[in-house]
Amino acid sequence: MFFALALLAYILDKVFGELPGKHPVMWMGDFIQAFERRFYRNSILSGGLLVLALVGLSLSLSLLAVYVCGLLPAWLALPVLALMASTGLAMNMLHASVAAILTADHPRQAIRLLVSRDTDSMDETAVYKAALETWAENLSDGVIAPLLYLLLFGLPGLAVYKAINTLDSMVAYKTERYLYFGRVAALADDAANYLPARLTALGLVLASAQRRRAWQCALRDGNKLDSPNAGWPIAALAGALGVGLAGEAFYHGQLKPKPILGDALGPVTEATLRQGLQLRATIDGWLIALLVLGVLFS
């Protein structure tokens, strides 16, 4: 396992956040758009070829990067690899993006950058709920999952995961255009996030002052959403805060019913969002402590 690499990459993201220049995920997005323009067919075969192409390219380039770093002096190879790996971790960016809702002059416009649902008719409560759901779900997709695959498989594992997750965010929609084209990407993302989503829920439970309630809500409500994974961290956070999250929302002009996750013991307010974001410090502490222990005893 790559404890030292994962620890250094996490610390680099914590200290510096996003590096200047074009992010690797943006290059992946460019590849997806180019493939779609040239080879799009609303078929499982066409979508599957896209997944194979991007995953194969990401794996190949990451293996090349590992090989090149292997030619460097030992004292330099690990920091260079960790710097590259830190671009796949998004704790700093995620936390800052969600926290920006608290200071935005127009919160509905700010939340529009973070969610795919329609925001025009949102009231203040809906904005704060959406922000909390984004924080919980992307804590899994943007932090725990990439860190897990980096820890298990090194830079290639992280690169493959980011490719799958980027594909899911761009083509795995249940719309007429992507119903079949995005099917393989959606299934791959469901499989890749199965364990991380549940580990994220566990992390939120451990970070909470209301661990019993958070755990009960995660177990009771984690499987209630259409996604096999998204509900777990959202339900755990809802339980931790004593609020109800999810529920019906508008997507592409249509009202989509969703069950409420958690126990609505109080309203979702600005203070609730602040409380949810404050869990970051405890989560950081747990993750760094576990990685340090791994370095010491591996």
mmCIF file of N, CA and C in Angstrom, residues 15-71:
data_model
loop_
_atom_site.group_PDB
_atom_site.id
_atom_site.type_symbol
_atom_site.label_atom_id
_atom_site.label_comp_id
_atom_site.label_asym_id
_atom_site.label_seq_id
_atom_site.Cartn_x
_atom_site.Cartn_y
_atom_site.Cartn_z
ATOM 1 N N VAL A 15 -2.540 21.995 2.152
ATOM 2 C CA VAL A 15 -1.780 23.233 2.306
ATOM 3 C C VAL A 15 -1.950 24.161 1.104
ATOM 4 N N PHE A 16 -1.867 23.584 -0.111
ATOM 5 C CA PHE A 16 -1.813 24.418 -1.309
ATOM 6 C C PHE A 16 -3.109 24.412 -2.126
ATOM 7 N N GLY A 17 -3.939 23.388 -1.985
ATOM 8 C CA GLY A 17 -5.148 23.317 -2.798
ATOM 9 C C GLY A 17 -4.826 23.077 -4.258
ATOM 10 N N GLU A 18 -5.628 23.672 -5.133
ATOM 11 C CA GLU A 18 -5.450 23.468 -6.571
ATOM 12 C C GLU A 18 -4.174 24.147 -7.076
ATOM 13 N N LEU A 19 -3.419 23.437 -7.902
ATOM 14 C CA LEU A 19 -2.208 23.992 -8.487
ATOM 15 C C LEU A 19 -2.562 24.850 -9.699
ATOM 16 N N PRO A 20 -1.722 25.819 -10.042
ATOM 17 C CA PRO A 20 -1.997 26.634 -11.234
ATOM 18 C C PRO A 20 -1.891 25.801 -12.500
ATOM 19 N N GLY A 21 -2.558 26.247 -13.554
ATOM 20 C CA GLY A 21 -2.525 25.519 -14.818
ATOM 21 C C GLY A 21 -3.787 24.713 -15.023
ATOM 22 N N LYS A 22 -3.863 24.082 -16.157
ATOM 23 C CA LYS A 22 -5.048 23.310 -16.517
ATOM 24 C C LYS A 22 -5.084 21.996 -15.746
ATOM 25 N N HIS A 23 -6.180 21.754 -15.072
ATOM 26 C CA HIS A 23 -6.324 20.571 -14.227
ATOM 27 C C HIS A 23 -6.433 19.315 -15.089
ATOM 28 N N PRO A 24 -5.844 18.183 -14.633
ATOM 29 C CA PRO A 24 -5.952 16.934 -15.405
ATOM 30 C C PRO A 24 -7.383 16.539 -15.739
ATOM 31 N N VAL A 25 -8.330 16.815 -14.832
ATOM 32 C CA VAL A 25 -9.728 16.479 -15.100
ATOM 33 C C VAL A 25 -10.261 17.279 -16.291
ATOM 34 N N MET A 26 -9.762 18.486 -16.475
ATOM 35 C CA MET A 26 -10.185 19.288 -17.629
ATOM 36 C C MET A 26 -9.672 18.664 -18.922
ATOM 37 N N TRP A 27 -8.468 18.115 -18.901
ATOM 38 C CA TRP A 27 -7.964 17.395 -20.079
ATOM 39 C C TRP A 27 -8.822 16.167 -20.357
ATOM 40 N N MET A 28 -9.226 15.469 -19.301
ATOM 41 C CA MET A 28 -10.120 14.329 -19.491
ATOM 42 C C MET A 28 -11.441 14.772 -20.105
ATOM 43 N N GLY A 29 -11.953 15.900 -19.624
ATOM 44 C CA GLY A 29 -13.192 16.424 -20.184
ATOM 45 C C GLY A 29 -13.050 16.778 -21.649
ATOM 46 N N ASP A 30 -11.899 17.352 -22.035
ATOM 47 C CA ASP A 30 -11.656 17.660 -23.449
ATOM 48 C C ASP A 30 -11.657 16.392 -24.295
ATOM 49 N N PHE A 31 -11.058 15.330 -23.750
ATOM 50 C CA PHE A 31 -11.019 14.056 -24.483
ATOM 51 C C PHE A 31 -12.429 13.504 -24.669
ATOM 52 N N ILE A 32 -13.227 13.560 -23.611
ATOM 53 C CA ILE A 32 -14.600 13.049 -23.689
ATOM 54 C C ILE A 32 -15.403 13.817 -24.736
ATOM 55 N N GLN A 33 -15.282 15.122 -24.740
ATOM 56 C CA GLN A 33 -16.022 15.939 -25.706
ATOM 57 C C GLN A 33 -15.563 15.653 -27.134
ATOM 58 N N ALA A 34 -14.251 15.485 -27.327
ATOM 59 C CA ALA A 34 -13.732 15.193 -28.669
ATOM 60 C C ALA A 34 -14.228 13.833 -29.155
ATOM 61 N N PHE A 35 -14.215 12.836 -28.283
ATOM 62 C CA PHE A 35 -14.708 11.505 -28.632
ATOM 63 C C PHE A 35 -16.189 11.575 -28.979
ATOM 64 N N GLU A 36 -16.937 12.318 -28.159
ATOM 65 C CA GLU A 36 -18.378 12.403 -28.387
ATOM 66 C C GLU A 36 -18.690 13.073 -29.722
ATOM 67 N N ARG A 37 -17.958 14.124 -30.054
ATOM 68 C CA ARG A 37 -18.191 14.796 -31.339
ATOM 69 C C ARG A 37 -17.923 13.865 -32.510
ATOM 70 N N ARG A 38 -16.931 13.015 -32.379
ATOM 71 C CA ARG A 38 -16.502 12.181 -33.517
ATOM 72 C C ARG A 38 -17.220 10.837 -33.561
ATOM 73 N N PHE A 39 -17.463 10.239 -32.417
ATOM 74 C CA PHE A 39 -17.918 8.839 -32.421
ATOM 75 C C PHE A 39 -19.259 8.615 -31.727
ATOM 76 N N TYR A 40 -19.967 9.679 -31.360
ATOM 77 C CA TYR A 40 -21.202 9.486 -30.595
ATOM 78 C C TYR A 40 -22.228 8.653 -31.345
ATOM 79 N N ARG A 41 -22.700 7.645 -30.680
ATOM 80 C CA ARG A 41 -23.909 6.905 -31.027
ATOM 81 C C ARG A 41 -24.606 6.623 -29.707
ATOM 82 N N ASN A 42 -25.904 6.754 -29.652
ATOM 83 C CA ASN A 42 -26.576 6.488 -28.378
ATOM 84 C C ASN A 42 -26.730 4.982 -28.200
ATOM 85 N N SER A 43 -25.571 4.346 -27.989
ATOM 86 C CA SER A 43 -25.533 2.894 -27.836
ATOM 87 C C SER A 43 -24.567 2.530 -26.719
ATOM 88 N N ILE A 44 -24.789 1.384 -26.135
ATOM 89 C CA ILE A 44 -23.906 0.903 -25.076
ATOM 90 C C ILE A 44 -22.508 0.649 -25.628
ATOM 91 N N LEU A 45 -22.417 0.177 -26.863
ATOM 92 C CA LEU A 45 -21.111 -0.103 -27.457
ATOM 93 C C LEU A 45 -20.287 1.174 -27.595
ATOM 94 N N SER A 46 -20.878 2.220 -28.137
ATOM 95 C CA SER A 46 -20.155 3.468 -28.317
ATOM 96 C C SER A 46 -19.715 4.045 -26.975
ATOM 97 N N GLY A 47 -20.613 4.047 -26.000
ATOM 98 C CA GLY A 47 -20.266 4.540 -24.666
ATOM 99 C C GLY A 47 -19.214 3.685 -23.994
ATOM 100 N N GLY A 48 -19.294 2.376 -24.206
ATOM 101 C CA GLY A 48 -18.290 1.487 -23.629
ATOM 102 C C GLY A 48 -16.911 1.726 -24.208
ATOM 103 N N LEU A 49 -16.851 2.003 -25.508
ATOM 104 C CA LEU A 49 -15.566 2.312 -26.139
ATOM 105 C C LEU A 49 -14.978 3.599 -25.570
ATOM 106 N N LEU A 50 -15.829 4.568 -25.291
ATOM 107 C CA LEU A 50 -15.352 5.798 -24.670
ATOM 108 C C LEU A 50 -14.724 5.503 -23.306
ATOM 109 N N VAL A 51 -15.386 4.705 -22.502
ATOM 110 C CA VAL A 51 -14.848 4.354 -21.185
ATOM 111 C C VAL A 51 -13.500 3.648 -21.326
ATOM 112 N N LEU A 52 -13.429 2.676 -22.217
ATOM 113 C CA LEU A 52 -12.172 1.959 -22.417
ATOM 114 C C LEU A 52 -11.062 2.890 -22.897
ATOM 115 N N ALA A 53 -11.411 3.807 -23.788
ATOM 116 C CA ALA A 53 -10.404 4.714 -24.343
ATOM 117 C C ALA A 53 -9.844 5.642 -23.270
ATOM 118 N N LEU A 54 -10.714 6.268 -22.494
ATOM 119 C CA LEU A 54 -10.227 7.217 -21.499
ATOM 120 C C LEU A 54 -9.529 6.513 -20.337
ATOM 121 N N VAL A 55 -10.080 5.406 -19.881
ATOM 122 C CA VAL A 55 -9.427 4.657 -18.803
ATOM 123 C C VAL A 55 -8.067 4.139 -19.269
ATOM 124 N N GLY A 56 -8.013 3.615 -20.490
ATOM 125 C CA GLY A 56 -6.743 3.120 -21.018
ATOM 126 C C GLY A 56 -5.708 4.216 -21.159
ATOM 127 N N LEU A 57 -6.127 5.373 -21.657
ATOM 128 C CA LEU A 57 -5.207 6.497 -21.810
ATOM 129 C C LEU A 57 -4.725 6.992 -20.448
ATOM 130 N N SER A 58 -5.631 7.122 -19.505
ATOM 131 C CA SER A 58 -5.262 7.601 -18.167
ATOM 132 C C SER A 58 -4.306 6.635 -17.485
ATOM 133 N N LEU A 59 -4.571 5.344 -17.623
ATOM 134 C CA LEU A 59 -3.694 4.341 -17.030
ATOM 135 C C LEU A 59 -2.317 4.384 -17.672
ATOM 136 N N SER A 60 -2.270 4.486 -18.980
ATOM 137 C CA SER A 60 -0.990 4.494 -19.690
ATOM 138 C C SER A 60 -0.142 5.704 -19.302
ATOM 139 N N LEU A 61 -0.756 6.879 -19.268
ATOM 140 C CA LEU A 61 -0.011 8.091 -18.936
ATOM 141 C C LEU A 61 0.457 8.067 -17.480
ATOM 142 N N SER A 62 -0.359 7.537 -16.602
ATOM 143 C CA SER A 62 0.050 7.475 -15.191
ATOM 144 C C SER A 62 1.179 6.469 -14.988
ATOM 145 N N LEU A 63 1.135 5.356 -15.703
ATOM 146 C CA LEU A 63 2.234 4.381 -15.625
ATOM 147 C C LEU A 63 3.524 4.978 -16.182
ATOM 148 N N LEU A 64 3.401 5.771 -17.238
ATOM 149 C CA LEU A 64 4.575 6.454 -17.792
ATOM 150 C C LEU A 64 5.139 7.437 -16.771
ATOM 151 N N ALA A 65 4.258 8.174 -16.084
ATOM 152 C CA ALA A 65 4.715 9.119 -15.071
ATOM 153 C C ALA A 65 5.441 8.401 -13.940
ATOM 154 N N VAL A 66 4.918 7.263 -13.528
ATOM 155 C CA VAL A 66 5.576 6.477 -12.470
ATOM 156 C C VAL A 66 6.951 6.000 -12.945
ATOM 157 N N TYR A 67 7.039 5.569 -14.195
ATOM 158 C CA TYR A 67 8.320 5.107 -14.739
ATOM 159 C C TYR A 67 9.342 6.239 -14.768
ATOM 160 N N VAL A 68 8.914 7.411 -15.232
ATOM 161 C CA VAL A 68 9.826 8.554 -15.305
ATOM 162 C C VAL A 68 10.285 8.962 -13.906
ATOM 163 N N CYS A 69 9.364 8.970 -12.945
ATOM 164 C CA CYS A 69 9.737 9.312 -11.570
ATOM 165 C C CYS A 69 10.700 8.284 -10.987
ATOM 166 N N GLY A 70 10.592 7.041 -11.459
ATOM 167 C CA GLY A 70 11.513 6.008 -11.001
ATOM 168 C C GLY A 70 12.948 6.257 -11.437
ATOM 169 N N LEU A 71 13.133 7.099 -12.441
ATOM 170 C CA LEU A 71 14.477 7.443 -12.914
ATOM 171 C C LEU A 71 15.082 8.586 -12.105
#
